[in-house]
């Protein structure tokens, strides 16, 4: 019973993180519109697996080392910022999202766009989340505050699996919504502007991350 209460507390706080728009959300939306449902769902799985990575090093205590080391934290922060800016520049340089192929897929009711590789989609989701230094501080504070030091590591691992499952389920729902023909068609109608807006969103998130100070 104490574990149930403990996990309920974790999920109450974690649910706020799930629904808060950020780089992960922007990435899944872009994948949904440009590459279709399959790519977006695989990206979502990558994000969920990255969450396990964060929780894993938090349980092992490595997160505390990173958070206390200005050099390591700054290295992670700059790597994350550089990757987000890279995604933004890449989006700005991509071809018009309103291509005849995507338009045809939408008219035919298809949720797919092109043959982007499974590995590439997975890595995009994993790396985007893994290089987020805010996650280091978030999970460190979350587990140190809400999880008892007497809770077995195996139980904490189960917490992590369930949280990752919830995160994947959320982004699968987001992927499904944004690949509905009526929704996707509206974004595709923006044409080149969709690439410009999403590109600037990634660049803006990267700059925000780069200028953020560790507390």
Tab-separated table of N, CA and C in Angstrom, residues 98-194:
chain	number	residue	atom	x	y	z
A	98	UNK	N	3.777	20.857	-47.941
A	98	UNK	CA	2.573	20.593	-48.712
A	98	UNK	C	2.858	19.956	-50.059
A	99	UNK	N	3.689	18.909	-50.070
A	99	UNK	CA	4.028	18.243	-51.321
A	99	UNK	C	2.827	17.468	-51.869
A	100	UNK	N	2.795	17.214	-53.161
A	100	UNK	CA	1.687	16.446	-53.740
A	100	UNK	C	1.549	15.061	-53.107
A	101	UNK	N	2.672	14.453	-52.725
A	101	UNK	CA	2.631	13.119	-52.126
A	101	UNK	C	1.875	13.125	-50.807
A	102	UNK	N	2.187	14.099	-49.935
A	102	UNK	CA	1.511	14.181	-48.645
A	102	UNK	C	0.036	14.524	-48.840
A	103	UNK	N	-0.229	15.454	-49.741
A	103	UNK	CA	-1.613	15.842	-50.025
A	103	UNK	C	-2.417	14.647	-50.517
A	104	UNK	N	-1.790	13.811	-51.361
A	104	UNK	CA	-2.472	12.631	-51.884
A	104	UNK	C	-2.750	11.637	-50.766
A	105	UNK	N	-1.784	11.470	-49.862
A	105	UNK	CA	-1.979	10.554	-48.731
A	105	UNK	C	-3.156	10.985	-47.873
A	106	UNK	N	-3.267	12.287	-47.647
A	106	UNK	CA	-4.354	12.799	-46.820
A	106	UNK	C	-5.698	12.580	-47.496
A	107	UNK	N	-5.752	12.846	-48.812
A	107	UNK	CA	-7.009	12.654	-49.553
A	107	UNK	C	-7.446	11.196	-49.529
A	108	UNK	N	-6.465	10.285	-49.536
A	108	UNK	CA	-6.773	8.856	-49.534
A	108	UNK	C	-6.989	8.310	-48.122
A	109	UNK	N	-6.861	9.196	-47.125
A	109	UNK	CA	-7.084	8.761	-45.749
A	109	UNK	C	-5.904	8.061	-45.127
A	110	UNK	N	-4.743	8.152	-45.747
A	110	UNK	CA	-3.559	7.488	-45.208
A	110	UNK	C	-2.938	8.326	-44.103
A	111	UNK	N	-2.337	7.635	-43.101
A	111	UNK	CA	-1.670	8.348	-42.010
A	111	UNK	C	-0.165	8.359	-42.209
A	112	UNK	N	0.297	7.867	-43.358
A	112	UNK	CA	1.735	7.796	-43.629
A	112	UNK	C	2.143	8.801	-44.699
A	113	UNK	N	3.452	9.120	-44.714
A	113	UNK	CA	3.939	10.083	-45.707
A	113	UNK	C	5.109	9.522	-46.492
A	114	UNK	N	6.194	9.154	-45.814
A	114	UNK	CA	7.347	8.646	-46.541
A	114	UNK	C	8.031	7.534	-45.764
A	115	UNK	N	9.094	7.009	-46.339
A	115	UNK	CA	9.756	5.854	-45.751
A	115	UNK	C	10.908	6.188	-44.833
A	116	UNK	N	10.792	7.186	-43.969
A	116	UNK	CA	11.838	7.508	-43.013
A	116	UNK	C	12.107	6.292	-42.140
A	117	UNK	N	13.367	6.011	-41.858
A	117	UNK	CA	13.730	4.771	-41.184
A	117	UNK	C	13.264	4.735	-39.736
A	118	UNK	N	13.015	3.516	-39.255
A	118	UNK	CA	12.590	3.293	-37.878
A	118	UNK	C	13.673	3.773	-36.911
A	119	UNK	N	14.922	3.426	-37.203
A	119	UNK	CA	16.027	3.800	-36.322
A	119	UNK	C	16.162	5.311	-36.219
A	120	UNK	N	16.030	6.002	-37.325
A	120	UNK	CA	16.160	7.455	-37.316
A	120	UNK	C	15.069	8.094	-36.466
A	121	UNK	N	13.841	7.610	-36.606
A	121	UNK	CA	12.730	8.147	-35.815
A	121	UNK	C	12.962	7.899	-34.325
A	122	UNK	N	13.376	6.677	-33.999
A	122	UNK	CA	13.617	6.318	-32.601
A	122	UNK	C	14.710	7.197	-31.994
A	123	UNK	N	15.809	7.354	-32.730
A	123	UNK	CA	16.939	8.134	-32.218
A	123	UNK	C	16.579	9.605	-32.059
A	124	UNK	N	15.769	10.144	-32.955
A	124	UNK	CA	15.352	11.535	-32.838
A	124	UNK	C	14.605	11.758	-31.525
A	125	UNK	N	13.698	10.835	-31.214
A	125	UNK	CA	12.951	10.946	-29.964
A	125	UNK	C	13.846	10.753	-28.754
A	126	UNK	N	14.706	9.749	-28.820
A	126	UNK	CA	15.584	9.434	-27.688
A	126	UNK	C	16.559	10.573	-27.400
A	127	UNK	N	17.234	11.049	-28.434
A	127	UNK	CA	18.255	12.083	-28.250
A	127	UNK	C	17.645	13.408	-27.806
A	128	UNK	N	16.497	13.771	-28.376
A	128	UNK	CA	15.850	15.029	-28.000
A	128	UNK	C	15.555	15.065	-26.505
A	129	UNK	N	15.073	13.945	-25.970
A	129	UNK	CA	14.755	13.882	-24.546
A	129	UNK	C	15.996	13.673	-23.688
A	130	UNK	N	16.924	12.851	-24.169
A	130	UNK	CA	18.122	12.520	-23.381
A	130	UNK	C	19.018	13.729	-23.152
A	131	UNK	N	19.062	14.652	-24.122
A	131	UNK	CA	19.938	15.816	-24.007
A	131	UNK	C	19.253	17.009	-23.339
A	132	UNK	N	18.215	16.725	-22.580
A	132	UNK	CA	17.506	17.786	-21.867
A	132	UNK	C	18.000	17.838	-20.421
A	133	UNK	N	18.837	18.812	-20.064
A	133	UNK	CA	19.384	18.869	-18.696
A	133	UNK	C	18.325	19.130	-17.638
A	134	UNK	N	17.180	19.703	-18.057
A	134	UNK	CA	16.116	19.940	-17.089
A	134	UNK	C	15.579	18.621	-16.538
A	135	UNK	N	15.677	17.565	-17.365
A	135	UNK	CA	15.208	16.262	-16.912
A	135	UNK	C	16.084	15.726	-15.777
A	136	UNK	N	17.383	16.058	-15.818
A	136	UNK	CA	18.298	15.638	-14.752
A	136	UNK	C	17.816	16.187	-13.418
A	137	UNK	N	17.544	17.489	-13.393
A	137	UNK	CA	17.105	18.138	-12.164
A	137	UNK	C	15.695	17.710	-11.779
A	138	UNK	N	14.830	17.534	-12.773
A	138	UNK	CA	13.441	17.179	-12.497
A	138	UNK	C	13.347	15.815	-11.820
A	139	UNK	N	13.962	14.802	-12.431
A	139	UNK	CA	13.834	13.464	-11.863
A	139	UNK	C	14.625	13.308	-10.568
A	140	UNK	N	15.725	14.031	-10.463
A	140	UNK	CA	16.489	14.004	-9.213
A	140	UNK	C	15.644	14.563	-8.068
A	141	UNK	N	15.011	15.714	-8.296
A	141	UNK	CA	14.180	16.314	-7.254
A	141	UNK	C	12.915	15.495	-7.012
A	142	UNK	N	12.355	14.931	-8.089
A	142	UNK	CA	11.128	14.150	-7.977
A	142	UNK	C	11.345	12.904	-7.121
A	143	UNK	N	12.407	12.158	-7.417
A	143	UNK	CA	12.658	10.912	-6.697
A	143	UNK	C	13.176	11.170	-5.282
A	144	UNK	N	13.988	12.209	-5.122
A	144	UNK	CA	14.523	12.483	-3.791
A	144	UNK	C	13.445	13.008	-2.850
A	145	UNK	N	12.413	13.654	-3.413
A	145	UNK	CA	11.348	14.226	-2.597
A	145	UNK	C	10.211	13.247	-2.325
A	146	UNK	N	9.812	12.517	-3.353
A	146	UNK	CA	8.607	11.690	-3.248
A	146	UNK	C	8.864	10.192	-3.058
A	147	UNK	N	10.095	9.748	-3.286
A	147	UNK	CA	10.408	8.320	-3.143
A	147	UNK	C	11.292	8.116	-1.921
A	148	UNK	N	10.865	7.246	-1.041
A	148	UNK	CA	11.622	6.965	0.178
A	148	UNK	C	12.940	6.269	-0.146
A	149	UNK	N	13.983	6.579	0.630
A	149	UNK	CA	15.279	5.926	0.412
A	149	UNK	C	15.206	4.439	0.754
A	150	UNK	N	14.122	4.035	1.422
A	150	UNK	CA	13.937	2.629	1.768
A	150	UNK	C	13.224	1.836	0.673
A	151	UNK	N	12.714	2.543	-0.315
A	151	UNK	CA	12.047	1.859	-1.432
A	151	UNK	C	13.077	1.089	-2.246
A	152	UNK	N	12.884	-0.228	-2.426
A	152	UNK	CA	13.866	-1.033	-3.178
A	152	UNK	C	14.081	-0.507	-4.599
A	153	UNK	N	15.294	-0.683	-5.099
A	153	UNK	CA	15.615	-0.227	-6.455
A	153	UNK	C	14.711	-0.896	-7.489
A	154	UNK	N	14.371	-2.183	-7.245
A	154	UNK	CA	13.493	-2.892	-8.186
A	154	UNK	C	12.130	-2.207	-8.281
A	155	UNK	N	11.615	-1.752	-7.141
A	155	UNK	CA	10.316	-1.074	-7.128
A	155	UNK	C	10.423	0.276	-7.839
A	156	UNK	N	11.532	0.986	-7.606
A	156	UNK	CA	11.747	2.250	-8.294
A	156	UNK	C	11.844	2.024	-9.803
A	157	UNK	N	12.433	0.907	-10.187
A	157	UNK	CA	12.510	0.563	-11.608
A	157	UNK	C	11.130	0.348	-12.207
A	158	UNK	N	10.237	-0.274	-11.429
A	158	UNK	CA	8.854	-0.472	-11.883
A	158	UNK	C	8.159	0.883	-12.039
A	159	UNK	N	8.419	1.786	-11.086
A	159	UNK	CA	7.883	3.150	-11.218
A	159	UNK	C	8.295	3.743	-12.567
A	160	UNK	N	9.583	3.588	-12.877
A	160	UNK	CA	10.110	4.133	-14.124
A	160	UNK	C	9.445	3.541	-15.353
A	161	UNK	N	9.248	2.227	-15.343
A	161	UNK	CA	8.604	1.553	-16.471
A	161	UNK	C	7.180	2.057	-16.671
A	162	UNK	N	6.451	2.215	-15.574
A	162	UNK	CA	5.067	2.679	-15.661
A	162	UNK	C	5.006	4.135	-16.134
A	163	UNK	N	5.938	4.952	-15.653
A	163	UNK	CA	5.977	6.348	-16.093
A	163	UNK	C	6.318	6.441	-17.575
A	164	UNK	N	7.268	5.620	-18.019
A	164	UNK	CA	7.633	5.610	-19.440
A	164	UNK	C	6.455	5.152	-20.291
A	165	UNK	N	5.718	4.152	-19.791
A	165	UNK	CA	4.541	3.665	-20.505
A	165	UNK	C	3.483	4.746	-20.650
A	166	UNK	N	3.283	5.520	-19.579
A	166	UNK	CA	2.309	6.619	-19.623
A	166	UNK	C	2.745	7.698	-20.605
A	167	UNK	N	4.049	7.987	-20.612
A	167	UNK	CA	4.563	9.010	-21.535
A	167	UNK	C	4.384	8.576	-22.991
A	168	UNK	N	4.701	7.308	-23.267
A	168	UNK	CA	4.536	6.791	-24.626
A	168	UNK	C	3.065	6.841	-25.028
A	169	UNK	N	2.168	6.428	-24.105
A	169	UNK	CA	0.734	6.431	-24.395
A	169	UNK	C	0.242	7.843	-24.725
A	170	UNK	N	0.756	8.840	-23.978
A	170	UNK	CA	0.368	10.232	-24.234
A	170	UNK	C	0.791	10.672	-25.627
A	171	UNK	N	2.030	10.395	-25.982
A	171	UNK	CA	2.516	10.850	-27.279
A	171	UNK	C	1.942	10.025	-28.436
A	172	UNK	N	1.562	8.789	-28.178
A	172	UNK	CA	0.855	8.016	-29.206
A	172	UNK	C	-0.506	8.667	-29.465
A	173	UNK	N	-1.159	9.124	-28.389
A	173	UNK	CA	-2.437	9.821	-28.540
A	173	UNK	C	-2.248	11.120	-29.323
A	174	UNK	N	-1.166	11.845	-29.022
A	174	UNK	CA	-0.855	13.083	-29.754
A	174	UNK	C	-0.608	12.769	-31.227
A	175	UNK	N	0.150	11.692	-31.481
A	175	UNK	CA	0.442	11.274	-32.860
A	175	UNK	C	-0.835	10.936	-33.613
A	176	UNK	N	-1.729	10.230	-32.947
A	176	UNK	CA	-2.992	9.837	-33.577
A	176	UNK	C	-3.835	11.054	-33.920
A	177	UNK	N	-3.892	12.002	-32.997
A	177	UNK	CA	-4.700	13.210	-33.233
A	177	UNK	C	-4.157	14.023	-34.403
A	178	UNK	N	-2.851	14.259	-34.414
A	178	UNK	CA	-2.274	15.135	-35.439
A	178	UNK	C	-2.125	14.451	-36.802
A	179	UNK	N	-2.405	13.145	-36.871
A	179	UNK	CA	-2.396	12.475	-38.174
A	179	UNK	C	-3.817	12.203	-38.675
A	180	UNK	N	-4.815	12.701	-37.950
A	180	UNK	CA	-6.170	12.654	-38.489
A	180	UNK	C	-6.202	13.519	-39.743
A	181	UNK	N	-6.860	13.039	-40.767
A	181	UNK	CA	-6.844	13.738	-42.055
A	181	UNK	C	-7.252	15.206	-41.934
A	182	UNK	N	-8.317	15.475	-41.166
A	182	UNK	CA	-8.814	16.856	-41.053
A	182	UNK	C	-7.812	17.770	-40.363
A	183	UNK	N	-7.097	17.218	-39.356
A	183	UNK	CA	-6.115	18.014	-38.615
A	183	UNK	C	-4.853	18.200	-39.445
A	184	UNK	N	-4.368	17.111	-40.002
A	184	UNK	CA	-3.121	17.152	-40.753
A	184	UNK	C	-3.236	18.046	-41.981
A	185	UNK	N	-4.407	18.011	-42.609
A	185	UNK	CA	-4.619	18.810	-43.812
A	185	UNK	C	-4.483	20.305	-43.532
A	186	UNK	N	-4.935	20.735	-42.343
A	186	UNK	CA	-4.848	22.149	-41.984
A	186	UNK	C	-3.391	22.602	-41.864
A	187	UNK	N	-2.562	21.739	-41.267
A	187	UNK	CA	-1.153	22.086	-41.106
A	187	UNK	C	-0.415	22.040	-42.443
A	188	UNK	N	-0.720	21.027	-43.241
A	188	UNK	CA	-0.075	20.903	-44.548
A	188	UNK	C	-0.424	22.093	-45.436
A	189	UNK	N	-1.613	22.656	-45.236
A	189	UNK	CA	-2.041	23.811	-46.033
A	189	UNK	C	-1.141	25.025	-45.804
A	190	UNK	N	-0.419	25.025	-44.671
A	190	UNK	CA	0.518	26.128	-44.422
A	190	UNK	C	1.689	26.113	-45.385
A	191	UNK	N	1.928	24.931	-45.961
A	191	UNK	CA	3.037	24.803	-46.897
A	191	UNK	C	4.379	25.116	-46.257
A	192	UNK	N	5.120	25.988	-46.903
A	192	UNK	CA	6.456	26.347	-46.436
A	192	UNK	C	6.447	26.971	-45.044
A	193	UNK	N	5.338	27.625	-44.676
A	193	UNK	CA	5.256	28.284	-43.385
A	193	UNK	C	5.308	27.296	-42.232
A	194	UNK	N	4.839	26.069	-42.468
A	194	UNK	CA	4.899	25.063	-41.400
A	194	UNK	C	6.353	24.774	-41.045
